[in-house]
Amino acid sequence: MYKKETINELIEIEMRMVEVRDLFTSISEKMMEKSVGILRFPVTAYQLKAMTALSEDSLLSMGELCKMANVKMPSLTEVVDRFEAEGILKRIRDTKDRRVVKVCFTDKGKKLHRDVLKRRVDELTHLFGSLNKRERTLLSYSLTNVAALLTKITEQST
């Protein structure tokens, strides 16, 4: 049987999790709402992650880009297909290993990338602008710790 104190702690954690979930959802929705208009065509979170993970002058393999954007290969393939069709990215076969496909921005993509990053910084500055440097540092530190703890919980429950 569990002690009353333990049960109360667990209930408190559950209540805080619900509160934090609702706040994260609200902030995430605001971030995505702003992001949709950045590329002048509908964009998903995966597409935006891939675009911001790729630097302007980089030439990365699809695998490297997956790791940087933290997305799965099928999702990234869809993103690259879409961006290639829009003239934003191009695929290049590796000269040393023809099985490897690398991705880089076109000239149009480089300009769009600069615009996207500027708008993202403006939007994030507006969103988190009420926080001072110390509070931003604390938020980042806290989110890192929360992510680590939640990762431990999810890995333990699988």
CSV table of C-alpha atoms in Angstrom, one decimal:
chain,number,residue,atom,x,y,z
A,1,MET,CA,0.0,0.0,0.0
A,2,TYR,CA,1.2,3.5,-0.8
A,3,LYS,CA,1.7,6.2,1.8
A,4,LYS,CA,-0.7,9.1,1.7
A,5,GLU,CA,2.3,11.4,1.2
A,6,THR,CA,3.4,9.5,-1.8
A,7,ILE,CA,-0.1,9.5,-3.3
A,8,ASN,CA,-0.4,13.3,-2.8
A,9,GLU,CA,3.0,13.8,-4.4
A,10,LEU,CA,1.9,11.8,-7.5
A,11,ILE,CA,-1.4,13.6,-7.7
A,12,GLU,CA,0.5,16.9,-7.5
A,13,ILE,CA,2.8,15.8,-10.3
A,14,GLU,CA,-0.2,14.8,-12.4
A,15,MET,CA,-1.8,18.2,-11.9
A,16,ARG,CA,1.4,20.0,-12.8
A,17,MET,CA,1.8,17.8,-15.9
A,18,VAL,CA,-1.7,18.8,-17.1
A,19,GLU,CA,-1.0,22.5,-16.4
A,20,VAL,CA,2.3,22.4,-18.3
A,21,ARG,CA,0.8,20.4,-21.2
A,22,ASP,CA,-1.9,23.1,-21.6
A,23,LEU,CA,0.7,25.8,-21.5
A,24,PHE,CA,3.0,24.0,-23.9
A,25,THR,CA,0.1,23.4,-26.3
A,26,SER,CA,-0.9,27.1,-26.2
A,27,ILE,CA,2.7,28.3,-26.8
A,28,SER,CA,3.3,25.7,-29.5
A,29,GLU,CA,0.1,26.7,-31.3
A,30,LYS,CA,1.2,30.3,-31.3
A,31,MET,CA,4.6,29.3,-32.7
A,32,MET,CA,3.1,27.2,-35.4
A,33,GLU,CA,0.4,29.7,-36.3
A,34,LYS,CA,3.2,32.3,-37.0
A,35,SER,CA,5.3,29.7,-38.8
A,36,VAL,CA,2.6,28.8,-41.3
A,37,GLY,CA,3.0,32.1,-43.2
A,38,ILE,CA,6.8,32.2,-43.2
A,39,LEU,CA,7.3,30.3,-46.4
A,40,ARG,CA,4.4,31.8,-48.2
A,41,PHE,CA,2.9,28.3,-48.6
A,42,PRO,CA,1.6,25.8,-46.0
A,43,VAL,CA,4.4,24.4,-44.0
A,44,THR,CA,4.4,21.6,-41.4
A,45,ALA,CA,6.5,21.5,-38.2
A,46,TYR,CA,8.8,18.9,-39.9
A,47,GLN,CA,9.4,21.1,-42.9
A,48,LEU,CA,10.2,24.1,-40.7
A,49,LYS,CA,12.6,22.0,-38.6
A,50,ALA,CA,14.4,20.7,-41.7
A,51,MET,CA,14.7,24.2,-43.2
A,52,THR,CA,16.1,25.7,-40.0
A,53,ALA,CA,18.5,22.8,-39.3
A,54,LEU,CA,20.1,23.2,-42.7
A,55,SER,CA,22.6,26.1,-42.8
A,56,GLU,CA,22.8,28.3,-45.8
A,57,ASP,CA,26.1,27.0,-47.2
A,58,SER,CA,25.9,23.4,-46.0
A,59,LEU,CA,25.8,20.3,-48.1
A,60,LEU,CA,24.5,17.5,-45.9
A,61,SER,CA,23.5,13.9,-46.5
A,62,MET,CA,19.9,13.0,-45.9
A,63,GLY,CA,21.0,11.0,-42.8
A,64,GLU,CA,22.9,14.0,-41.4
A,65,LEU,CA,19.9,16.3,-41.9
A,66,CYS,CA,17.6,13.7,-40.2
A,67,LYS,CA,19.8,13.8,-37.2
A,68,MET,CA,20.1,17.6,-37.1
A,69,ALA,CA,16.4,18.1,-37.6
A,70,ASN,CA,15.5,15.1,-35.4
A,71,VAL,CA,13.1,13.7,-38.0
A,72,LYS,CA,12.7,10.3,-39.5
A,73,MET,CA,13.8,9.6,-43.1
A,74,PRO,CA,10.3,9.2,-44.6
A,75,SER,CA,9.3,12.6,-43.2
A,76,LEU,CA,12.5,14.2,-44.4
A,77,THR,CA,12.1,12.7,-47.9
A,78,GLU,CA,8.7,14.4,-48.1
A,79,VAL,CA,10.1,17.7,-47.0
A,80,VAL,CA,13.0,17.6,-49.5
A,81,ASP,CA,10.6,16.5,-52.3
A,82,ARG,CA,8.4,19.5,-51.5
A,83,PHE,CA,11.2,22.0,-51.2
A,84,GLU,CA,12.8,20.6,-54.3
A,85,ALA,CA,9.6,21.1,-56.2
A,86,GLU,CA,9.4,24.7,-54.9
A,87,GLY,CA,13.0,25.3,-56.1
A,88,ILE,CA,14.3,25.8,-52.5
A,89,LEU,CA,16.5,22.7,-52.2
A,90,LYS,CA,18.4,20.5,-54.6
A,91,ARG,CA,19.7,17.0,-54.3
A,92,ILE,CA,23.2,16.2,-55.3
A,93,ARG,CA,24.7,12.7,-55.5
A,94,ASP,CA,27.9,12.2,-53.5
A,95,THR,CA,30.9,11.9,-55.9
A,96,LYS,CA,32.6,9.3,-53.6
A,97,ASP,CA,29.6,7.2,-52.9
A,98,ARG,CA,26.7,7.4,-55.4
A,99,ARG,CA,24.3,5.8,-52.9
A,100,VAL,CA,24.6,9.0,-50.7
A,101,VAL,CA,22.3,11.9,-51.6
A,102,LYS,CA,23.2,15.3,-50.2
A,103,VAL,CA,21.0,18.3,-50.0
A,104,CYS,CA,21.7,22.0,-50.3
A,105,PHE,CA,19.9,25.3,-50.8
A,106,THR,CA,19.4,26.8,-54.2
A,107,ASP,CA,20.0,30.5,-54.6
A,108,LYS,CA,16.2,31.0,-54.1
A,109,GLY,CA,16.4,28.7,-51.0
A,110,LYS,CA,19.3,30.7,-49.5
A,111,LYS,CA,17.3,33.9,-49.7
A,112,LEU,CA,14.2,32.2,-48.3
A,113,HIS,CA,16.3,30.6,-45.5
A,114,ARG,CA,17.6,34.1,-44.5
A,115,ASP,CA,14.0,35.4,-44.5
A,116,VAL,CA,12.7,32.4,-42.5
A,117,LEU,CA,15.5,32.8,-39.8
A,118,LYS,CA,14.9,36.5,-39.5
A,119,ARG,CA,11.2,36.1,-39.1
A,120,ARG,CA,11.6,33.2,-36.7
A,121,VAL,CA,13.9,35.3,-34.5
A,122,ASP,CA,11.5,38.2,-34.6
A,123,GLU,CA,8.6,35.9,-33.7
A,124,LEU,CA,10.4,34.2,-30.9
A,125,THR,CA,11.7,37.5,-29.6
A,126,HIS,CA,8.1,38.7,-29.5
A,127,LEU,CA,6.9,35.5,-27.9
A,128,PHE,CA,9.6,35.3,-25.2
A,129,GLY,CA,10.3,39.1,-25.1
A,130,SER,CA,8.8,39.5,-21.6
A,131,LEU,CA,11.6,37.3,-20.2
A,132,ASN,CA,14.9,38.9,-19.2
A,133,LYS,CA,18.3,37.1,-19.9
A,134,ARG,CA,18.3,35.3,-16.5
A,135,GLU,CA,14.7,34.1,-17.0
A,136,ARG,CA,15.5,32.9,-20.5
A,137,THR,CA,18.5,31.0,-19.2
A,138,LEU,CA,16.4,29.5,-16.4
A,139,LEU,CA,13.7,28.5,-18.8
A,140,SER,CA,16.1,26.8,-21.1
A,141,TYR,CA,17.8,25.0,-18.2
A,142,SER,CA,14.4,24.0,-16.8
A,143,LEU,CA,13.2,22.7,-20.1
A,144,THR,CA,16.3,20.7,-20.5
A,145,ASN,CA,15.8,19.1,-17.1
A,146,VAL,CA,12.1,18.4,-17.8
A,147,ALA,CA,12.9,16.8,-21.1
A,148,ALA,CA,15.5,14.6,-19.5
A,149,LEU,CA,13.1,13.5,-16.8
A,150,LEU,CA,10.2,12.9,-19.2
A,151,THR,CA,12.5,10.9,-21.5
A,152,LYS,CA,13.5,8.8,-18.5
A,153,ILE,CA,9.8,8.2,-17.7
A,154,THR,CA,8.9,7.3,-21.3
A,155,GLU,CA,11.9,5.0,-21.7
A,156,GLN,CA,11.0,3.3,-18.4
A,157,SER,CA,7.4,2.7,-19.4
A,158,THR,CA,8.1,1.1,-22.8
